[in-house]
């Protein structure tokens, strides 16, 4: 049975209130999104036919600032999923302490079936449909699954056009382009984007893991890692963990994976191979030559997308989609640490099993908050017409992530609860204060 992500979110909220009681009013606000928007997105396809896609935007809560959260293009997108993802954004933005509320959106579509021109027309139509509810100081989308910097720049461009052409009392000619850039984050550098945004989620996750390992007096050297999902997040987290001295032994995407028990020597080469062949399976690389024939030479093994979760490793990193760790899988996980880079990868039942088994779960709302931290930096630069260097962004990101991880860890120790419960407690305290 597929777990409903919104039911998961509500059950996490309920649990969190046992650790951190909140007023009935705040509970009601968090149990009910401020606004749910569903739009039709008609698109003229390259062959002249017209297809109509369903688009969504959920504005969960804005007590702490403008709604903020990604846009996802995936066939499984529906209102329940978007509500949950928006809720997690409210919590995440409070944990990482950026002045944003929570939002999320998307389109139910398989973007891999669309040409680039169709993808662009669909995105521009979504921007026009969402124009009345988004804006730099209202609701600020960003990339998520199957969306990227190019898609964000189409959205920004269409929003800007609409803004300039709408009749209004405000002097639009006095509104600078940099302010309009603030309508989305994750834009290309040079088109209002921030240095460091693309890799921010993965890099942020590596800082969180490092901070928590320091607290428990462990070092990366000798620790093995398996990563499920090799998109933006999985790819960068793999690179940063490898650089930090962890041994990344396995990677997977939706079609299969690569497993080398002694460690994948070059994540960059695997990434190029996946880009060229469209899949990870078979990307056993020696130098720049990647081929299944290299598997034996590297003492590698074949691995399915499902089996990666059960590998004998120290750290498991789900970086794909929701609900990948179900109760069946939780009892078979060998890792002692789960770094949740995806949003909502663990069902509540699986979470209970992992807690009972003493597996340390570093929760999504902490682990993957580096993306929104740098989104905040990008938005801030747009609002103030500034451009920060990459070194500056990395330094500020590191400070934010280490501070958030430290606070969550200390709260967990103080209250005698899991890191997830502690992260929610920190978020609820900050929301209550606002
Ligand atoms: P993406 O589209 O770039 O990559 C998703 C990856 O997951 C792909 O490699 C896909 O093949 C893989 N995948 C899908 N089903 C799989 C399966 N069953 N087994 C193994 N792999 C599978 O998306 P992304 O931006 O990397 O996002 C991944 C997760 O991280 C999502 O949960 C997203 O919400 C979350 N997240 C993303 C960001 C960000 O900045 N992009 C920030 C915070 C959280």
Short mmCIF file of C-alpha atoms and ligand atoms in Angstrom, two decimals:
data_model
loop_
_atom_site.label_atom_id
_atom_site.label_comp_id
_atom_site.label_asym_id
_atom_site.label_seq_id
_atom_site.Cartn_x
_atom_site.Cartn_y
_atom_site.Cartn_z
CA UNK A 1 0.00 0.00 0.00
CA UNK A 2 1.37 3.42 -0.96
CA UNK A 3 1.65 5.78 2.03
CA UNK A 4 -0.05 9.13 1.56
CA UNK A 5 2.69 11.78 2.14
CA UNK A 6 0.22 14.25 3.65
CA UNK A 7 -0.84 11.60 6.21
CA UNK A 8 2.87 11.12 6.99
CA UNK A 9 3.31 14.87 7.46
CA UNK A 10 0.32 15.08 9.81
CA UNK A 11 1.53 12.15 11.85
CA UNK A 12 4.97 13.76 12.18
CA UNK A 13 3.32 16.98 13.32
CA UNK A 14 1.27 15.11 15.91
CA UNK A 15 4.37 13.33 17.25
CA UNK A 16 6.29 16.60 17.34
CA UNK A 17 3.65 18.20 19.54
CA UNK A 18 4.26 15.56 22.18
CA UNK A 19 7.86 16.80 22.36
CA UNK A 20 7.09 20.47 21.83
CA UNK A 21 3.50 21.47 22.73
CA UNK A 22 2.05 24.37 20.70
CA UNK A 23 -1.14 26.40 20.88
CA UNK A 24 -4.33 25.03 19.35
CA UNK A 25 -4.28 27.94 16.92
CA UNK A 26 -0.78 27.20 15.63
CA UNK A 27 -1.63 23.50 15.38
CA UNK A 28 -4.70 24.34 13.31
CA UNK A 29 -2.66 26.59 11.03
CA UNK A 30 -0.09 23.86 10.43
CA UNK A 31 -2.68 21.12 9.92
CA UNK A 32 -4.38 23.16 7.19
CA UNK A 33 -2.44 24.84 4.37
CA UNK A 34 -3.18 28.55 3.93
CA UNK A 35 -4.03 28.08 0.27
CA UNK A 36 -4.13 25.29 -2.31
CA UNK A 37 -4.19 26.23 -5.97
CA UNK A 38 -4.87 23.88 -8.87
CA UNK A 39 -4.49 25.14 -12.43
CA UNK A 40 -4.90 23.70 -15.92
CA UNK A 41 -1.83 23.98 -18.08
CA UNK A 42 -2.75 23.57 -21.76
CA UNK A 43 0.26 23.08 -24.02
CA UNK A 44 0.45 22.98 -27.80
CA UNK A 45 2.66 20.03 -28.61
CA UNK A 46 5.18 20.01 -31.44
CA UNK A 47 2.78 18.01 -33.64
CA UNK A 48 0.08 20.67 -33.24
CA UNK A 49 -2.08 18.68 -30.81
CA UNK A 50 -2.99 20.15 -27.42
CA UNK A 51 -2.43 18.41 -24.09
CA UNK A 52 -3.70 19.72 -20.78
CA UNK A 53 -1.62 19.08 -17.66
CA UNK A 54 -2.64 19.61 -14.04
CA UNK A 55 -0.55 22.15 -12.16
CA UNK A 56 -0.45 22.70 -8.38
CA UNK A 57 0.81 25.22 -5.87
CA UNK A 58 0.31 24.86 -2.15
CA UNK A 59 1.06 27.78 0.15
CA UNK A 60 1.27 26.03 3.45
CA UNK A 61 2.22 28.72 5.92
CA UNK A 62 3.80 32.20 5.85
CA UNK A 63 4.17 33.09 9.54
CA UNK A 64 7.94 33.40 9.10
CA UNK A 65 8.05 35.00 5.63
CA UNK A 66 7.08 34.52 1.96
CA UNK A 67 6.09 30.99 0.94
CA UNK A 68 9.11 29.16 -0.44
CA UNK A 69 9.56 25.77 -2.05
CA UNK A 70 10.27 23.91 -5.26
CA UNK A 71 8.39 22.99 -8.41
CA UNK A 72 8.33 19.30 -9.26
CA UNK A 73 7.58 17.79 -12.70
CA UNK A 74 6.67 14.16 -12.19
CA UNK A 75 3.77 11.86 -13.17
CA UNK A 76 2.95 11.18 -9.50
CA UNK A 77 2.50 14.83 -8.50
CA UNK A 78 -0.90 15.37 -6.91
CA UNK A 79 -2.43 17.65 -4.29
CA UNK A 80 -1.70 15.33 -1.34
CA UNK A 81 1.97 15.09 -2.26
CA UNK A 82 2.32 18.82 -2.84
CA UNK A 83 0.62 19.60 0.50
CA UNK A 84 3.10 17.37 2.33
CA UNK A 85 6.08 18.84 0.52
CA UNK A 86 4.86 22.37 1.32
CA UNK A 87 4.43 21.44 4.99
CA UNK A 88 7.98 20.07 5.12
CA UNK A 89 9.20 23.37 3.64
CA UNK A 90 7.55 25.31 6.48
CA UNK A 91 9.36 23.08 8.98
CA UNK A 92 12.66 23.04 7.09
CA UNK A 93 12.82 26.82 6.69
CA UNK A 94 12.28 27.17 10.43
CA UNK A 95 14.96 24.57 11.26
CA UNK A 96 17.58 26.19 9.03
CA UNK A 97 16.35 29.56 10.24
CA UNK A 98 15.66 31.46 7.01
CA UNK A 99 12.84 34.04 6.94
CA UNK A 100 10.54 32.04 4.69
CA UNK A 101 7.32 30.12 5.07
CA UNK A 102 6.56 26.88 3.23
CA UNK A 103 5.24 26.29 -0.27
CA UNK A 104 5.55 23.73 -3.03
CA UNK A 105 4.19 23.11 -6.49
CA UNK A 106 4.44 21.05 -9.58
CA UNK A 107 2.87 19.54 -12.64
CA UNK A 108 1.69 15.97 -13.10
CA UNK A 109 3.77 15.16 -16.17
CA UNK A 110 6.58 12.94 -17.32
CA UNK A 111 8.93 15.65 -18.62
CA UNK A 112 11.14 13.03 -20.30
CA UNK A 113 8.37 12.58 -22.89
CA UNK A 114 8.41 16.28 -23.80
CA UNK A 115 10.70 18.10 -26.21
CA UNK A 116 12.60 21.08 -24.87
CA UNK A 117 10.24 23.45 -26.71
CA UNK A 118 7.20 21.72 -25.16
CA UNK A 119 8.81 21.88 -21.72
CA UNK A 120 9.40 25.60 -22.17
CA UNK A 121 5.81 26.27 -23.32
CA UNK A 122 4.48 24.26 -20.38
CA UNK A 123 6.63 26.15 -17.87
CA UNK A 124 5.70 29.55 -19.29
CA UNK A 125 2.00 28.62 -19.15
CA UNK A 126 2.41 27.51 -15.52
CA UNK A 127 4.07 30.86 -14.72
CA UNK A 128 1.16 32.73 -16.31
CA UNK A 129 -1.37 30.64 -14.39
CA UNK A 130 0.44 31.10 -11.07
CA UNK A 131 1.15 34.80 -11.67
CA UNK A 132 -1.62 36.01 -9.31
CA UNK A 133 -0.30 34.01 -6.34
CA UNK A 134 3.50 34.11 -6.67
CA UNK A 135 5.92 37.04 -6.41
CA UNK A 136 9.25 38.00 -4.84
CA UNK A 137 7.61 38.95 -1.55
CA UNK A 138 4.69 36.51 -1.75
CA UNK A 139 5.72 33.04 -2.91
CA UNK A 140 9.08 32.05 -4.40
CA UNK A 141 9.41 28.71 -6.27
CA UNK A 142 12.71 26.85 -6.88
CA UNK A 143 13.95 23.67 -8.61
CA UNK A 144 12.96 20.22 -7.37
CA UNK A 145 12.65 16.81 -9.02
CA UNK A 146 13.03 17.14 -12.83
CA UNK A 147 13.27 20.92 -12.78
CA UNK A 148 16.46 22.96 -13.09
CA UNK A 149 18.04 26.39 -13.62
CA UNK A 150 16.84 26.67 -17.20
CA UNK A 151 13.24 25.98 -16.18
CA UNK A 152 13.54 28.58 -13.42
CA UNK A 153 14.79 31.18 -15.92
CA UNK A 154 11.76 30.55 -18.19
CA UNK A 155 9.50 31.01 -15.16
CA UNK A 156 11.28 34.23 -14.16
CA UNK A 157 11.10 35.58 -17.70
CA UNK A 158 7.38 34.91 -18.07
CA UNK A 159 6.63 36.36 -14.64
CA UNK A 160 8.59 39.52 -15.56
CA UNK A 161 6.70 39.92 -18.83
CA UNK A 162 3.33 39.57 -17.10
CA UNK A 163 4.39 41.96 -14.35
CA UNK A 164 5.45 44.67 -16.81
CA UNK A 165 2.35 44.34 -18.98
CA UNK A 166 -0.32 44.24 -16.23
CA UNK A 167 -2.06 47.57 -15.61
CA UNK A 168 -1.43 48.63 -12.04
CA UNK A 169 -1.19 51.65 -9.80
CA UNK A 170 2.46 51.05 -8.93
CA UNK A 171 5.12 52.62 -11.18
CA UNK A 172 6.40 49.44 -12.81
CA UNK A 173 9.22 51.28 -14.52
CA UNK A 174 10.62 51.93 -11.04
CA UNK A 175 10.76 48.24 -10.16
CA UNK A 176 14.27 46.99 -11.00
CA UNK A 177 14.84 43.73 -12.88
CA UNK A 178 16.86 42.44 -9.92
CA UNK A 179 13.73 42.59 -7.74
CA UNK A 180 11.76 40.65 -10.37
CA UNK A 181 14.57 38.05 -10.34
CA UNK A 182 13.47 37.30 -6.76
CA UNK A 183 10.30 35.54 -7.99
CA UNK A 184 12.19 32.23 -8.26
CA UNK A 185 15.53 30.90 -7.01
CA UNK A 186 17.83 28.36 -8.58
CA UNK A 187 18.24 30.55 -11.68
CA UNK A 188 21.39 30.33 -13.81
CA UNK A 189 24.33 32.38 -12.57
CA UNK A 190 24.40 35.48 -14.79
CA UNK A 191 20.61 35.52 -14.95
CA UNK A 192 20.00 36.43 -11.33
CA UNK A 193 21.13 33.09 -9.91
CA UNK A 194 23.50 32.65 -7.00
CA UNK A 195 26.89 31.03 -7.10
CA UNK A 196 26.71 27.66 -5.40
CA UNK A 197 22.94 27.04 -5.66
CA UNK A 198 23.16 23.97 -7.90
CA UNK A 199 25.36 22.03 -5.50
CA UNK A 200 23.94 23.58 -2.31
CA UNK A 201 21.67 20.73 -1.19
CA UNK A 202 24.40 18.11 -1.52
CA UNK A 203 27.08 20.31 0.01
CA UNK A 204 24.76 21.31 2.86
CA UNK A 205 24.04 17.64 3.58
CA UNK A 206 27.74 16.91 3.83
CA UNK A 207 28.18 19.73 6.39
CA UNK A 208 25.26 18.40 8.46
CA UNK A 209 26.67 14.88 8.45
CA UNK A 210 30.12 16.12 9.39
CA UNK A 211 28.79 18.23 12.26
CA UNK A 212 26.79 15.34 13.68
CA UNK A 213 29.65 12.85 13.32
CA UNK A 214 31.91 15.26 15.20
CA UNK A 215 29.35 15.32 18.01
CA UNK A 216 29.48 11.53 18.28
CA UNK A 217 33.27 11.47 17.84
CA UNK A 218 33.31 9.65 14.50
CA UNK A 219 35.43 10.33 11.42
CA UNK A 220 34.58 9.87 7.71
CA UNK A 221 37.65 7.72 7.08
CA UNK A 222 36.66 4.08 6.78
CA UNK A 223 32.90 4.78 6.69
CA UNK A 224 31.05 3.36 3.69
CA UNK A 225 28.10 5.04 1.99
CA UNK A 226 25.32 3.93 -0.38
CA UNK A 227 23.23 6.57 -2.15
CA UNK A 228 19.79 6.02 -3.69
CA UNK A 229 19.02 8.56 -6.44
CA UNK A 230 21.60 10.20 -8.67
CA UNK A 231 19.95 13.45 -9.74
CA UNK A 232 20.99 16.89 -8.56
CA UNK A 233 21.02 15.96 -4.88
CA UNK A 234 22.44 12.42 -5.08
CA UNK A 235 25.16 13.43 -7.51
CA UNK A 236 26.49 16.29 -5.42
CA UNK A 237 26.17 14.58 -2.07
CA UNK A 238 28.17 11.67 -3.53
CA UNK A 239 30.93 14.02 -4.70
CA UNK A 240 31.16 15.92 -1.42
CA UNK A 241 31.13 12.81 0.76
CA UNK A 242 33.82 11.24 -1.44
CA UNK A 243 35.94 14.40 -1.14
CA UNK A 244 35.42 14.45 2.64
CA UNK A 245 36.97 10.98 2.91
CA UNK A 246 33.92 8.68 3.03
CA UNK A 247 34.00 5.58 0.83
CA UNK A 248 31.02 5.77 -1.53
CA UNK A 249 30.42 2.16 -2.53
CA UNK A 250 27.04 2.27 -4.29
CA UNK A 251 24.88 4.63 -6.34
CA UNK A 252 21.49 4.06 -7.96
CA UNK A 253 18.90 5.72 -10.15
CA UNK A 254 15.40 4.57 -11.07
CA UNK A 255 16.75 1.96 -13.52
CA UNK A 256 19.56 0.35 -11.54
CA UNK A 257 22.90 1.02 -9.94
CA UNK A 258 26.63 0.64 -9.57
CA UNK A 259 28.21 -1.22 -6.64
CA UNK A 260 31.94 -1.45 -5.93
CA UNK A 261 32.53 -2.68 -2.34
CA UNK A 262 36.04 -1.14 -2.20
CA UNK A 263 34.68 2.27 -3.25
CA UNK A 264 33.72 4.02 -6.50
CA UNK A 265 36.97 5.68 -7.51
CA UNK A 266 35.65 8.62 -9.56
CA UNK A 267 32.11 9.96 -9.03
CA UNK A 268 32.64 12.59 -11.76
CA UNK A 269 33.31 9.90 -14.38
CA UNK A 270 30.16 8.00 -13.32
CA UNK A 271 28.20 11.23 -13.64
CA UNK A 272 29.43 11.82 -17.20
CA UNK A 273 28.61 8.18 -18.06
CA UNK A 274 25.06 8.55 -16.69
CA UNK A 275 24.60 11.76 -18.67
CA UNK A 276 25.74 10.12 -21.89
CA UNK A 277 23.99 6.76 -21.55
CA UNK A 278 20.89 8.02 -19.69
CA UNK A 279 21.35 5.47 -16.89
CA UNK A 280 23.73 4.51 -14.12
CA UNK A 281 23.67 0.75 -14.59
CA UNK A 282 26.85 -0.26 -16.38
CA UNK A 283 28.78 2.87 -15.39
CA UNK A 284 31.85 1.04 -14.07
CA UNK A 285 34.61 3.53 -14.88
CA UNK A 286 38.34 3.11 -15.23
CA UNK A 287 39.64 6.56 -16.07
CA UNK A 288 37.11 8.02 -18.48
CA UNK A 289 36.18 4.61 -19.93
CA UNK A 290 32.93 3.40 -18.42
CA UNK A 291 31.61 -0.02 -19.30
CA UNK A 292 29.95 -3.04 -17.73
CA UNK A 293 33.03 -5.00 -18.84
CA UNK A 294 35.03 -3.07 -16.23
CA UNK A 295 32.83 -4.43 -13.43
CA UNK A 296 34.95 -7.49 -12.75
CA UNK A 297 38.24 -5.58 -12.96
CA UNK A 298 36.94 -3.22 -10.26
CA UNK A 299 35.58 -6.12 -8.18
CA UNK A 300 32.17 -4.58 -8.69
CA UNK A 301 28.81 -6.29 -8.48
CA UNK A 302 25.47 -5.86 -10.19
CA UNK A 303 22.84 -4.18 -8.03
CA UNK A 304 19.17 -3.39 -8.52
CA UNK A 305 17.58 -0.06 -7.60
CA UNK A 306 15.81 -1.77 -4.66
CA UNK A 307 18.75 -3.70 -3.23
CA UNK A 308 20.90 -0.64 -2.64
CA UNK A 309 18.88 0.20 0.48
CA UNK A 310 19.81 -3.09 2.15
CA UNK A 311 23.56 -3.02 1.55
CA UNK A 312 26.09 -3.64 4.30
CA UNK A 313 27.21 0.01 4.68
CA UNK A 314 27.66 2.50 7.50
CA UNK A 315 25.59 5.30 5.99
CA UNK A 316 22.54 5.05 3.76
CA UNK A 317 21.49 8.16 1.82
CA UNK A 318 18.01 8.14 0.27
CA UNK A 319 18.14 10.94 -2.34
CA UNK A 320 15.30 9.98 -4.70
CA UNK A 321 11.62 10.30 -3.80
CA UNK A 322 9.17 9.87 -0.89
CA UNK A 323 8.41 6.54 0.77
CA UNK A 324 11.46 4.63 -0.40
CA UNK A 325 12.09 3.31 3.12
CA UNK A 326 9.01 1.30 4.04
CA UNK A 327 8.62 -0.90 7.12
CA UNK A 328 9.71 -4.01 5.17
CA UNK A 329 12.91 -2.30 4.09
CA UNK A 330 13.54 -0.66 7.48
CA UNK A 331 13.96 -4.02 9.17
CA UNK A 332 16.55 -5.02 6.57
CA UNK A 333 18.65 -1.86 6.63
CA UNK A 334 22.21 -2.58 7.78
CA UNK A 335 23.41 1.04 7.96
CA UNK A 336 23.68 2.66 11.39
CA UNK A 337 23.07 6.15 9.98
CA UNK A 338 20.44 7.29 7.46
CA UNK A 339 21.03 10.71 5.95
CA UNK A 340 17.67 11.74 4.46
CA UNK A 341 18.54 13.88 1.45
CA UNK A 342 15.18 13.24 -0.27
CA UNK A 343 12.02 14.75 1.16
CA UNK A 344 9.91 12.28 3.12
CA UNK A 345 11.85 9.12 2.20
CA UNK A 346 10.88 7.23 5.38
CA UNK A 347 7.31 6.20 6.18
CA UNK A 348 6.21 6.71 9.84
CA UNK A 349 6.10 2.92 10.37
CA UNK A 350 9.62 2.54 9.00
CA UNK A 351 10.77 5.45 11.14
CA UNK A 352 9.50 3.69 14.27
CA UNK A 353 11.38 0.51 13.31
CA UNK A 354 14.61 2.43 12.69
CA UNK A 355 14.25 4.24 16.03
CA UNK A 356 13.70 0.96 17.82
CA UNK A 357 16.72 -0.58 16.10
CA UNK A 358 18.89 2.37 17.18
CA UNK A 359 19.57 3.61 13.65
CA UNK A 360 20.38 7.31 13.70
CA UNK A 361 18.15 9.04 11.14
CA UNK A 362 19.28 12.56 10.19
CA UNK A 363 15.92 13.95 9.09
CA UNK A 364 15.13 15.51 5.72
CA UNK A 365 14.10 18.88 7.15
CA UNK A 366 17.64 19.25 8.46
CA UNK A 367 19.75 17.18 6.05
CA UNK A 368 18.53 18.66 2.77
CA UNK A 369 17.97 22.25 3.93
CA UNK A 370 21.16 23.49 2.23
CA UNK A 371 19.21 24.03 -0.99
CA UNK A 372 16.77 26.43 0.57
CA UNK A 373 19.53 28.10 2.58
CA UNK A 374 21.30 29.11 -0.64
CA UNK A 375 17.92 29.90 -2.21
CA UNK A 376 17.54 32.41 0.60
CA UNK A 377 21.00 33.82 -0.16
CA UNK A 378 20.01 34.10 -3.85
CA UNK A 379 16.75 35.85 -3.01
CA UNK A 380 18.57 38.20 -0.63
CA UNK A 381 21.10 39.09 -3.35
CA UNK A 382 18.22 39.78 -5.78
CA UNK A 383 16.38 41.95 -3.25
CA UNK A 384 19.55 43.98 -2.55
CA UNK A 385 20.98 43.86 -6.09
CA UNK A 386 24.17 42.18 -4.86
CA UNK A 387 26.33 39.34 -6.18
CA UNK A 388 28.30 37.24 -3.70
CA UNK A 389 31.34 35.12 -4.54
CA UNK A 390 31.17 31.32 -4.41
CA UNK A 391 33.55 31.32 -1.41
CA UNK A 392 31.22 33.68 0.40
CA UNK A 393 28.18 31.51 -0.34
CA UNK A 394 29.95 28.31 0.75
CA UNK A 395 31.12 29.96 3.98
CA UNK A 396 27.65 31.26 4.84
CA UNK A 397 26.12 27.89 3.92
CA UNK A 398 28.55 26.04 6.15
CA UNK A 399 27.77 28.36 9.08
CA UNK A 400 24.02 27.91 8.60
CA UNK A 401 24.16 24.13 8.27
CA UNK A 402 26.50 23.59 11.21
CA UNK A 403 24.38 25.89 13.39
CA UNK A 404 21.16 24.06 12.45
CA UNK A 405 22.72 20.61 12.93
CA UNK A 406 24.23 21.62 16.28
CA UNK A 407 20.93 23.01 17.57
CA UNK A 408 19.00 19.91 16.51
CA UNK A 409 21.59 17.54 17.98
CA UNK A 410 21.72 19.41 21.30
CA UNK A 411 17.91 19.53 21.48
CA UNK A 412 17.76 15.78 20.87
CA UNK A 413 20.21 15.16 23.72
CA UNK A 414 18.45 17.60 26.04
CA UNK A 415 14.98 16.16 25.46
CA UNK A 416 16.10 12.56 25.02
CA UNK A 417 14.42 12.23 21.63
CA UNK A 418 15.38 11.31 18.06
CA UNK A 419 16.95 13.84 15.71
CA UNK A 420 13.67 13.98 13.76
CA UNK A 421 11.62 14.78 16.85
CA UNK A 422 14.24 17.34 17.88
CA UNK A 423 14.22 19.01 14.44
CA UNK A 424 10.44 19.33 14.61
CA UNK A 425 10.67 20.67 18.15
CA UNK A 426 13.13 23.37 17.04
CA UNK A 427 10.86 24.27 14.09
CA UNK A 428 7.75 24.44 16.28
CA UNK A 429 9.51 26.65 18.86
CA UNK A 430 10.54 29.09 16.13
CA UNK A 431 7.10 29.08 14.50
CA UNK A 432 5.45 29.68 17.87
CA UNK A 433 7.80 32.61 18.50
CA UNK A 434 6.86 34.13 15.15
P1 LIG B 1 16.31 14.87 -9.66
O1 LIG B 1 15.15 14.83 -10.56
O2 LIG B 1 17.50 15.67 -10.07
O3 LIG B 1 16.82 13.37 -9.32
C1 LIG B 1 15.99 12.37 -8.82
C2 LIG B 1 16.77 11.07 -8.93
O4 LIG B 1 16.08 10.02 -8.28
C3 LIG B 1 17.03 10.58 -10.36
O5 LIG B 1 18.36 10.14 -10.46
C4 LIG B 1 16.07 9.40 -10.49
O6 LIG B 1 16.53 8.45 -11.43
C5 LIG B 1 16.15 8.87 -9.08
N1 LIG B 1 15.11 7.92 -8.73
C6 LIG B 1 13.78 7.99 -8.88
N2 LIG B 1 13.20 6.86 -8.42
C7 LIG B 1 14.22 6.07 -7.96
C8 LIG B 1 14.30 4.78 -7.37
N3 LIG B 1 13.22 4.06 -7.14
N4 LIG B 1 15.52 4.30 -7.03
C9 LIG B 1 16.62 5.00 -7.24
N5 LIG B 1 16.61 6.23 -7.79
C10 LIG B 1 15.43 6.73 -8.15
O7 LIG B 1 15.78 15.39 -8.25
P2 LIG B 1 16.59 16.05 -7.05
O8 LIG B 1 16.50 17.52 -7.19
O9 LIG B 1 17.91 15.39 -6.95
O10 LIG B 1 15.68 15.65 -5.82
C11 LIG B 1 15.80 14.40 -5.14
C12 LIG B 1 15.11 14.49 -3.81
O11 LIG B 1 15.71 15.54 -3.04
C13 LIG B 1 13.62 14.83 -3.85
O12 LIG B 1 12.98 14.20 -2.76
C14 LIG B 1 13.61 16.34 -3.64
O13 LIG B 1 12.37 16.81 -3.17
C15 LIG B 1 14.71 16.47 -2.62
N6 LIG B 1 15.30 17.81 -2.51
C16 LIG B 1 15.82 18.43 -3.60
C17 LIG B 1 16.40 19.69 -3.44
C18 LIG B 1 17.08 20.40 -4.58
O14 LIG B 1 17.71 21.44 -4.33
N7 LIG B 1 17.03 19.91 -5.81
C19 LIG B 1 16.42 20.31 -2.18
C20 LIG B 1 15.87 19.63 -1.09
C21 LIG B 1 15.33 18.37 -1.28
#
